[in-house]
Structure formats: structure tokens, C-alpha cells
JSON list of C-alpha atoms in Angstrom, two decimals:
[
{"chain": "A", "resi": 105, "resn": "MET", "atom": "CA", "xyz": [190.01, -160.55, 38.43]},
{"chain": "A", "resi": 106, "resn": "ALA", "atom": "CA", "xyz": [189.98, -157.16, 39.84]},
{"chain": "A", "resi": 107, "resn": "PRO", "atom": "CA", "xyz": [189.14, -156.69, 43.48]},
{"chain": "A", "resi": 108, "resn": "THR", "atom": "CA", "xyz": [185.79, -155.21, 44.11]},
{"chain": "A", "resi": 109, "resn": "LYS", "atom": "CA", "xyz": [185.64, -151.97, 45.91]},
{"chain": "A", "resi": 110, "resn": "THR", "atom": "CA", "xyz": [184.17, -152.03, 49.39]},
{"chain": "A", "resi": 111, "resn": "PRO", "atom": "CA", "xyz": [183.73, -149.15, 51.73]},
{"chain": "A", "resi": 112, "resn": "LYS", "atom": "CA", "xyz": [186.16, -149.13, 54.65]},
{"chain": "A", "resi": 113, "resn": "GLY", "atom": "CA", "xyz": [183.49, -149.31, 57.40]},
{"chain": "A", "resi": 114, "resn": "LYS", "atom": "CA", "xyz": [181.95, -152.51, 56.11]},
{"chain": "A", "resi": 115, "resn": "ALA", "atom": "CA", "xyz": [185.27, -154.39, 55.93]},
{"chain": "A", "resi": 116, "resn": "THR", "atom": "CA", "xyz": [186.13, -153.64, 59.56]},
{"chain": "A", "resi": 117, "resn": "LYS", "atom": "CA", "xyz": [182.63, -154.63, 60.68]},
{"chain": "A", "resi": 118, "resn": "ALA", "atom": "CA", "xyz": [182.97, -158.03, 59.02]},
{"chain": "A", "resi": 119, "resn": "SER", "atom": "CA", "xyz": [186.40, -158.64, 60.52]},
{"chain": "A", "resi": 120, "resn": "ASP", "atom": "CA", "xyz": [185.03, -157.74, 64.00]},
{"chain": "A", "resi": 121, "resn": "LYS", "atom": "CA", "xyz": [182.23, -160.27, 63.58]},
{"chain": "A", "resi": 122, "resn": "ASP", "atom": "CA", "xyz": [184.74, -162.82, 62.32]},
{"chain": "A", "resi": 123, "resn": "ALA", "atom": "CA", "xyz": [187.04, -162.30, 65.32]},
{"chain": "A", "resi": 124, "resn": "LYS", "atom": "CA", "xyz": [184.10, -162.53, 67.72]},
{"chain": "A", "resi": 125, "resn": "ALA", "atom": "CA", "xyz": [182.94, -165.77, 66.12]},
{"chain": "A", "resi": 126, "resn": "LYS", "atom": "CA", "xyz": [186.45, -167.27, 66.31]},
{"chain": "A", "resi": 127, "resn": "ALA", "atom": "CA", "xyz": [186.68, -166.32, 69.99]},
{"chain": "A", "resi": 128, "resn": "ALA", "atom": "CA", "xyz": [183.31, -167.97, 70.67]},
{"chain": "A", "resi": 129, "resn": "LYS", "atom": "CA", "xyz": [184.45, -171.12, 68.81]},
{"chain": "A", "resi": 130, "resn": "LYS", "atom": "CA", "xyz": [187.67, -171.23, 70.82]},
{"chain": "A", "resi": 131, "resn": "ALA", "atom": "CA", "xyz": [185.78, -170.78, 74.10]},
{"chain": "A", "resi": 132, "resn": "ALA", "atom": "CA", "xyz": [183.34, -173.54, 73.14]},
{"chain": "A", "resi": 133, "resn": "LEU", "atom": "CA", "xyz": [186.17, -175.96, 72.32]},
{"chain": "A", "resi": 134, "resn": "HIS", "atom": "CA", "xyz": [188.35, -175.25, 75.36]},
{"chain": "A", "resi": 135, "resn": "GLY", "atom": "CA", "xyz": [185.55, -174.60, 77.85]},
{"chain": "A", "resi": 136, "resn": "THR", "atom": "CA", "xyz": [185.04, -171.55, 80.00]},
{"chain": "A", "resi": 137, "resn": "HIS", "atom": "CA", "xyz": [186.99, -172.92, 83.00]},
{"chain": "A", "resi": 138, "resn": "ALA", "atom": "CA", "xyz": [190.19, -173.71, 81.12]},
{"chain": "A", "resi": 139, "resn": "HIS", "atom": "CA", "xyz": [192.31, -170.88, 82.52]},
{"chain": "A", "resi": 140, "resn": "ALA", "atom": "CA", "xyz": [191.14, -170.71, 86.14]},
{"chain": "A", "resi": 141, "resn": "ALA", "atom": "CA", "xyz": [193.93, -169.93, 88.59]},
{"chain": "A", "resi": 142, "resn": "ARG", "atom": "CA", "xyz": [194.54, -172.56, 91.27]},
{"chain": "A", "resi": 143, "resn": "LYS", "atom": "CA", "xyz": [193.56, -171.44, 94.78]},
{"chain": "A", "resi": 144, "resn": "VAL", "atom": "CA", "xyz": [196.52, -170.96, 97.09]},
{"chain": "A", "resi": 145, "resn": "ARG", "atom": "CA", "xyz": [196.21, -173.01, 100.29]},
{"chain": "A", "resi": 146, "resn": "TYR", "atom": "CA", "xyz": [198.08, -171.88, 103.38]},
{"chain": "A", "resi": 147, "resn": "SER", "atom": "CA", "xyz": [197.39, -174.93, 105.54]},
{"chain": "A", "resi": 148, "resn": "VAL", "atom": "CA", "xyz": [198.05, -178.62, 105.02]},
{"chain": "A", "resi": 149, "resn": "SER", "atom": "CA", "xyz": [194.78, -179.68, 106.70]},
{"chain": "A", "resi": 150, "resn": "PHE", "atom": "CA", "xyz": [191.48, -179.33, 104.91]},
{"chain": "A", "resi": 151, "resn": "HIS", "atom": "CA", "xyz": [188.62, -177.75, 106.83]},
{"chain": "A", "resi": 152, "resn": "ARG", "atom": "CA", "xyz": [185.16, -178.45, 105.47]},
{"chain": "A", "resi": 153, "resn": "PRO", "atom": "CA", "xyz": [183.36, -175.19, 104.75]},
{"chain": "A", "resi": 154, "resn": "LYS", "atom": "CA", "xyz": [180.62, -174.17, 107.15]},
{"chain": "A", "resi": 155, "resn": "THR", "atom": "CA", "xyz": [177.25, -174.38, 105.42]},
{"chain": "A", "resi": 156, "resn": "LEU", "atom": "CA", "xyz": [173.80, -173.25, 106.50]},
{"chain": "A", "resi": 157, "resn": "ARG", "atom": "CA", "xyz": [172.30, -175.49, 109.17]},
{"chain": "A", "resi": 158, "resn": "LEU", "atom": "CA", "xyz": [168.62, -174.76, 109.65]},
{"chain": "A", "resi": 159, "resn": "PRO", "atom": "CA", "xyz": [166.89, -175.54, 112.97]},
{"chain": "A", "resi": 160, "resn": "ARG", "atom": "CA", "xyz": [164.42, -178.42, 113.04]},
{"chain": "A", "resi": 161, "resn": "ASN", "atom": "CA", "xyz": [160.97, -177.45, 111.92]},
{"chain": "A", "resi": 162, "resn": "PRO", "atom": "CA", "xyz": [158.80, -180.58, 112.22]},
{"chain": "A", "resi": 163, "resn": "LYS", "atom": "CA", "xyz": [155.50, -180.88, 110.42]},
{"chain": "A", "resi": 164, "resn": "TYR", "atom": "CA", "xyz": [153.89, -182.63, 113.41]},
{"chain": "A", "resi": 165, "resn": "PRO", "atom": "CA", "xyz": [154.94, -183.49, 117.00]},
{"chain": "A", "resi": 166, "resn": "ARG", "atom": "CA", "xyz": [156.48, -186.94, 117.34]},
{"chain": "A", "resi": 167, "resn": "LYS", "atom": "CA", "xyz": [154.69, -187.53, 120.68]},
{"chain": "A", "resi": 168, "resn": "SER", "atom": "CA", "xyz": [150.98, -186.81, 120.91]},
{"chain": "A", "resi": 169, "resn": "ILE", "atom": "CA", "xyz": [151.11, -186.03, 124.64]},
{"chain": "A", "resi": 170, "resn": "PRO", "atom": "CA", "xyz": [154.05, -185.58, 127.04]},
{"chain": "A", "resi": 171, "resn": "HIS", "atom": "CA", "xyz": [154.95, -188.60, 129.15]},
{"chain": "A", "resi": 172, "resn": "ALA", "atom": "CA", "xyz": [153.45, -188.86, 132.65]},
{"chain": "A", "resi": 173, "resn": "PRO", "atom": "CA", "xyz": [155.95, -188.43, 135.48]},
{"chain": "A", "resi": 174, "resn": "ARG", "atom": "CA", "xyz": [157.99, -191.62, 135.55]},
{"chain": "A", "resi": 175, "resn": "MET", "atom": "CA", "xyz": [158.83, -191.47, 139.26]},
{"chain": "A", "resi": 176, "resn": "ASP", "atom": "CA", "xyz": [156.10, -189.78, 141.28]},
{"chain": "A", "resi": 177, "resn": "GLN", "atom": "CA", "xyz": [155.66, -190.19, 145.05]},
{"chain": "A", "resi": 178, "resn": "PHE", "atom": "CA", "xyz": [153.30, -193.17, 144.68]},
{"chain": "A", "resi": 179, "resn": "ARG", "atom": "CA", "xyz": [155.80, -195.05, 142.54]},
{"chain": "A", "resi": 180, "resn": "THR", "atom": "CA", "xyz": [158.79, -194.08, 144.70]},
{"chain": "A", "resi": 181, "resn": "ILE", "atom": "CA", "xyz": [157.52, -195.51, 148.02]},
{"chain": "A", "resi": 182, "resn": "VAL", "atom": "CA", "xyz": [156.23, -199.05, 147.65]},
{"chain": "A", "resi": 183, "resn": "SER", "atom": "CA", "xyz": [155.33, -199.83, 151.27]},
{"chain": "A", "resi": 184, "resn": "PRO", "atom": "CA", "xyz": [156.31, -199.11, 154.87]},
{"chain": "A", "resi": 185, "resn": "LEU", "atom": "CA", "xyz": [158.23, -201.83, 156.68]},
{"chain": "A", "resi": 186, "resn": "ASN", "atom": "CA", "xyz": [157.06, -202.96, 160.13]},
{"chain": "A", "resi": 187, "resn": "THR", "atom": "CA", "xyz": [159.54, -205.56, 161.31]},
{"chain": "A", "resi": 188, "resn": "GLU", "atom": "CA", "xyz": [160.83, -205.62, 164.89]},
{"chain": "A", "resi": 189, "resn": "SER", "atom": "CA", "xyz": [164.01, -203.80, 163.94]},
{"chain": "A", "resi": 190, "resn": "ALA", "atom": "CA", "xyz": [161.96, -201.20, 162.04]},
{"chain": "A", "resi": 191, "resn": "MET", "atom": "CA", "xyz": [159.76, -200.69, 165.14]},
{"chain": "A", "resi": 192, "resn": "LYS", "atom": "CA", "xyz": [162.89, -200.20, 167.22]},
{"chain": "A", "resi": 193, "resn": "LYS", "atom": "CA", "xyz": [164.07, -197.53, 164.74]},
{"chain": "A", "resi": 194, "resn": "ILE", "atom": "CA", "xyz": [160.69, -195.78, 164.98]},
{"chain": "A", "resi": 195, "resn": "GLU", "atom": "CA", "xyz": [160.70, -195.71, 168.77]},
{"chain": "A", "resi": 196, "resn": "GLU", "atom": "CA", "xyz": [164.37, -194.98, 169.51]},
{"chain": "A", "resi": 197, "resn": "HIS", "atom": "CA", "xyz": [165.76, -193.11, 166.50]},
{"chain": "A", "resi": 198, "resn": "ASN", "atom": "CA", "xyz": [162.69, -191.25, 165.14]},
{"chain": "A", "resi": 199, "resn": "THR", "atom": "CA", "xyz": [163.18, -193.09, 161.82]},
{"chain": "A", "resi": 200, "resn": "LEU", "atom": "CA", "xyz": [160.64, -194.58, 159.42]},
{"chain": "A", "resi": 201, "resn": "VAL", "atom": "CA", "xyz": [161.59, -197.57, 157.25]},
{"chain": "A", "resi": 202, "resn": "PHE", "atom": "CA", "xyz": [160.20, -198.02, 153.72]},
{"chain": "A", "resi": 203, "resn": "ILE", "atom": "CA", "xyz": [160.57, -200.38, 150.79]},
{"chain": "A", "resi": 204, "resn": "THR", "atom": "CA", "xyz": [161.12, -198.12, 147.77]},
{"chain": "A", "resi": 205, "resn": "ASP", "atom": "CA", "xyz": [161.49, -198.40, 144.04]},
{"chain": "A", "resi": 206, "resn": "ILE", "atom": "CA", "xyz": [164.94, -199.64, 143.06]},
{"chain": "A", "resi": 207, "resn": "ARG", "atom": "CA", "xyz": [165.49, -196.65, 140.73]},
{"chain": "A", "resi": 208, "resn": "ALA", "atom": "CA", "xyz": [164.50, -193.97, 143.27]},
{"chain": "A", "resi": 209, "resn": "ASN", "atom": "CA", "xyz": [167.29, -191.83, 144.69]},
{"chain": "A", "resi": 210, "resn": "LYS", "atom": "CA", "xyz": [167.51, -190.24, 148.14]},
{"chain": "A", "resi": 211, "resn": "ARG", "atom": "CA", "xyz": [166.14, -186.87, 147.03]},
{"chain": "A", "resi": 212, "resn": "GLN", "atom": "CA", "xyz": [163.10, -188.51, 145.42]},
{"chain": "A", "resi": 213, "resn": "ILE", "atom": "CA", "xyz": [162.47, -190.59, 148.56]},
{"chain": "A", "resi": 214, "resn": "LYS", "atom": "CA", "xyz": [162.73, -187.47, 150.77]},
{"chain": "A", "resi": 215, "resn": "ASP", "atom": "CA", "xyz": [160.27, -185.56, 148.54]},
{"chain": "A", "resi": 216, "resn": "ALA", "atom": "CA", "xyz": [157.86, -188.51, 148.40]},
{"chain": "A", "resi": 217, "resn": "VAL", "atom": "CA", "xyz": [157.76, -188.81, 152.22]},
{"chain": "A", "resi": 218, "resn": "LYS", "atom": "CA", "xyz": [157.13, -185.07, 152.47]},
{"chain": "A", "resi": 219, "resn": "LYS", "atom": "CA", "xyz": [154.27, -185.20, 149.94]},
{"chain": "A", "resi": 220, "resn": "LEU", "atom": "CA", "xyz": [152.61, -188.37, 151.23]},
{"chain": "A", "resi": 221, "resn": "TYR", "atom": "CA", "xyz": [152.87, -187.94, 154.99]},
{"chain": "A", "resi": 222, "resn": "ASP", "atom": "CA", "xyz": [153.43, -184.17, 155.45]},
{"chain": "A", "resi": 223, "resn": "VAL", "atom": "CA", "xyz": [156.62, -184.63, 157.50]},
{"chain": "A", "resi": 224, "resn": "GLN", "atom": "CA", "xyz": [160.10, -183.19, 157.03]},
{"chain": "A", "resi": 225, "resn": "ALA", "atom": "CA", "xyz": [162.90, -185.73, 156.64]},
{"chain": "A", "resi": 226, "resn": "ALA", "atom": "CA", "xyz": [166.27, -184.88, 158.18]},
{"chain": "A", "resi": 227, "resn": "LYS", "atom": "CA", "xyz": [168.21, -187.49, 156.20]},
{"chain": "A", "resi": 228, "resn": "VAL", "atom": "CA", "xyz": [167.72, -190.65, 154.17]},
{"chain": "A", "resi": 229, "resn": "ASN", "atom": "CA", "xyz": [169.86, -193.79, 154.23]},
{"chain": "A", "resi": 230, "resn": "THR", "atom": "CA", "xyz": [169.31, -196.47, 151.61]},
{"chain": "A", "resi": 231, "resn": "LEU", "atom": "CA", "xyz": [170.46, -200.02, 151.00]},
{"chain": "A", "resi": 232, "resn": "ILE", "atom": "CA", "xyz": [169.72, -202.78, 148.52]},
{"chain": "A", "resi": 233, "resn": "ARG", "atom": "CA", "xyz": [168.48, -205.92, 150.26]},
{"chain": "A", "resi": 234, "resn": "PRO", "atom": "CA", "xyz": [169.67, -209.38, 149.18]},
{"chain": "A", "resi": 235, "resn": "ASP", "atom": "CA", "xyz": [166.29, -210.03, 147.56]},
{"chain": "A", "resi": 236, "resn": "GLY", "atom": "CA", "xyz": [166.91, -207.02, 145.26]},
{"chain": "A", "resi": 237, "resn": "LYS", "atom": "CA", "xyz": [164.55, -204.50, 146.86]},
{"chain": "A", "resi": 238, "resn": "LYS", "atom": "CA", "xyz": [165.65, -201.10, 148.09]},
{"chain": "A", "resi": 239, "resn": "LYS", "atom": "CA", "xyz": [165.11, -200.22, 151.75]},
{"chain": "A", "resi": 240, "resn": "ALA", "atom": "CA", "xyz": [165.14, -196.59, 152.91]},
{"chain": "A", "resi": 241, "resn": "TYR", "atom": "CA", "xyz": [165.64, -195.36, 156.46]},
{"chain": "A", "resi": 242, "resn": "VAL", "atom": "CA", "xyz": [164.03, -191.90, 156.67]},
{"chain": "A", "resi": 243, "resn": "ARG", "atom": "CA", "xyz": [165.12, -189.96, 159.77]},
{"chain": "A", "resi": 244, "resn": "LEU", "atom": "CA", "xyz": [162.55, -187.30, 160.65]},
{"chain": "A", "resi": 245, "resn": "THR", "atom": "CA", "xyz": [163.32, -183.87, 162.07]},
{"chain": "A", "resi": 246, "resn": "ALA", "atom": "CA", "xyz": [162.87, -183.25, 165.80]},
{"chain": "A", "resi": 247, "resn": "ASP", "atom": "CA", "xyz": [159.54, -181.44, 165.37]},
{"chain": "A", "resi": 248, "resn": "HIS", "atom": "CA", "xyz": [157.92, -184.59, 163.85]},
{"chain": "A", "resi": 249, "resn": "ASP", "atom": "CA", "xyz": [157.42, -187.83, 165.77]},
{"chain": "A", "resi": 250, "resn": "ALA", "atom": "CA", "xyz": [157.87, -191.08, 163.81]},
{"chain": "A", "resi": 251, "resn": "LEU", "atom": "CA", "xyz": [155.48, -192.94, 166.13]},
{"chain": "A", "resi": 252, "resn": "ASP", "atom": "CA", "xyz": [152.66, -190.50, 165.34]},
{"chain": "A", "resi": 253, "resn": "VAL", "atom": "CA", "xyz": [153.36, -190.78, 161.61]},
{"chain": "A", "resi": 254, "resn": "ALA", "atom": "CA", "xyz": [153.39, -194.59, 161.86]},
{"chain": "A", "resi": 255, "resn": "ASN", "atom": "CA", "xyz": [150.00, -194.48, 163.61]},
{"chain": "A", "resi": 256, "resn": "LYS", "atom": "CA", "xyz": [148.69, -192.15, 160.92]},
{"chain": "A", "resi": 257, "resn": "ILE", "atom": "CA", "xyz": [149.89, -194.52, 158.20]},
{"chain": "A", "resi": 258, "resn": "GLY", "atom": "CA", "xyz": [148.25, -197.36, 160.12]},
{"chain": "A", "resi": 259, "resn": "PHE", "atom": "CA", "xyz": [150.89, -200.03, 160.57]},
{"chain": "A", "resi": 260, "resn": "ILE", "atom": "CA", "xyz": [151.19, -199.85, 164.34]}
]
């Protein structure tokens, strides 16, 4: 049989389509990631990449109201102590003696005395008694008299 005559332009168009189709077939069989170059690593330790970390944005507050002060002046000082030795401290050393909360520190005791009795404390000494209560010796400044404060409190 004699070959049929075809114009030159049509033959090249068909071969282009054929080559494109073969390339698509090859890509489909091998996959698109077949010839990816391996990344060169310059360190032996792997560092996890830093990703976006958004700040917390809660839908509702987890606490309905803020907590009341856990250690206010009324909770800090439980009671004044009026034993004989405490009276001696009041008269001779210008010092008041209190039973305080076991968790209260010296600064909290000093602030509580200032708020409750309107006196300035020079220093505070504390100890834990054998029965587990905390005792505080509050030395007042020279311009305040412990005897007057004790009368004002009402235990003399």
C-alpha cells in the first residue's frame, strides 16, 4: 500500500501530542516526587522547626470572679496574747504579742498590725509554738506605746 500524503504541519502536531501524552503517562507511573534532590544537612542534631504558636484566646473566663484575698489582716492576726510574759513584754519592751495564722509571714503580720491598730511596727519576731500555732512579737516604734494600744484593743 502506498503511504498517504499528509501535510507536514499535521504530522508534527500529532507527534507533539503523542510525546506530551507519553510524558504524562511516565509522570503518572513514577509519581511527581520521584526525582527530588535530598536536602543537605550540616548538623548531626535535628532541630524541630519553629511553627506558629498563637496566644490563648478563651471563649469564656475559667473563673467567674477573682478570688478574695487569701490572707487579709483579719485572717493574719488571730488574737492578742495576754499571758504574764506577754504583759511583761508590753510594759518593758514596748512589744505586743499575737497568735497569728501559721501561713502568715513577717511582712503580712507587720501590715496587719498597721491596718488594724494604726501603729507602726519596728520589727516582728515569730516562732511556732509546740501546739502548732504561730506566735508573733511585734515591737512598736518609739512614738507608739504598747500599753496604750493594749488598752485600746481591750485586753488589759
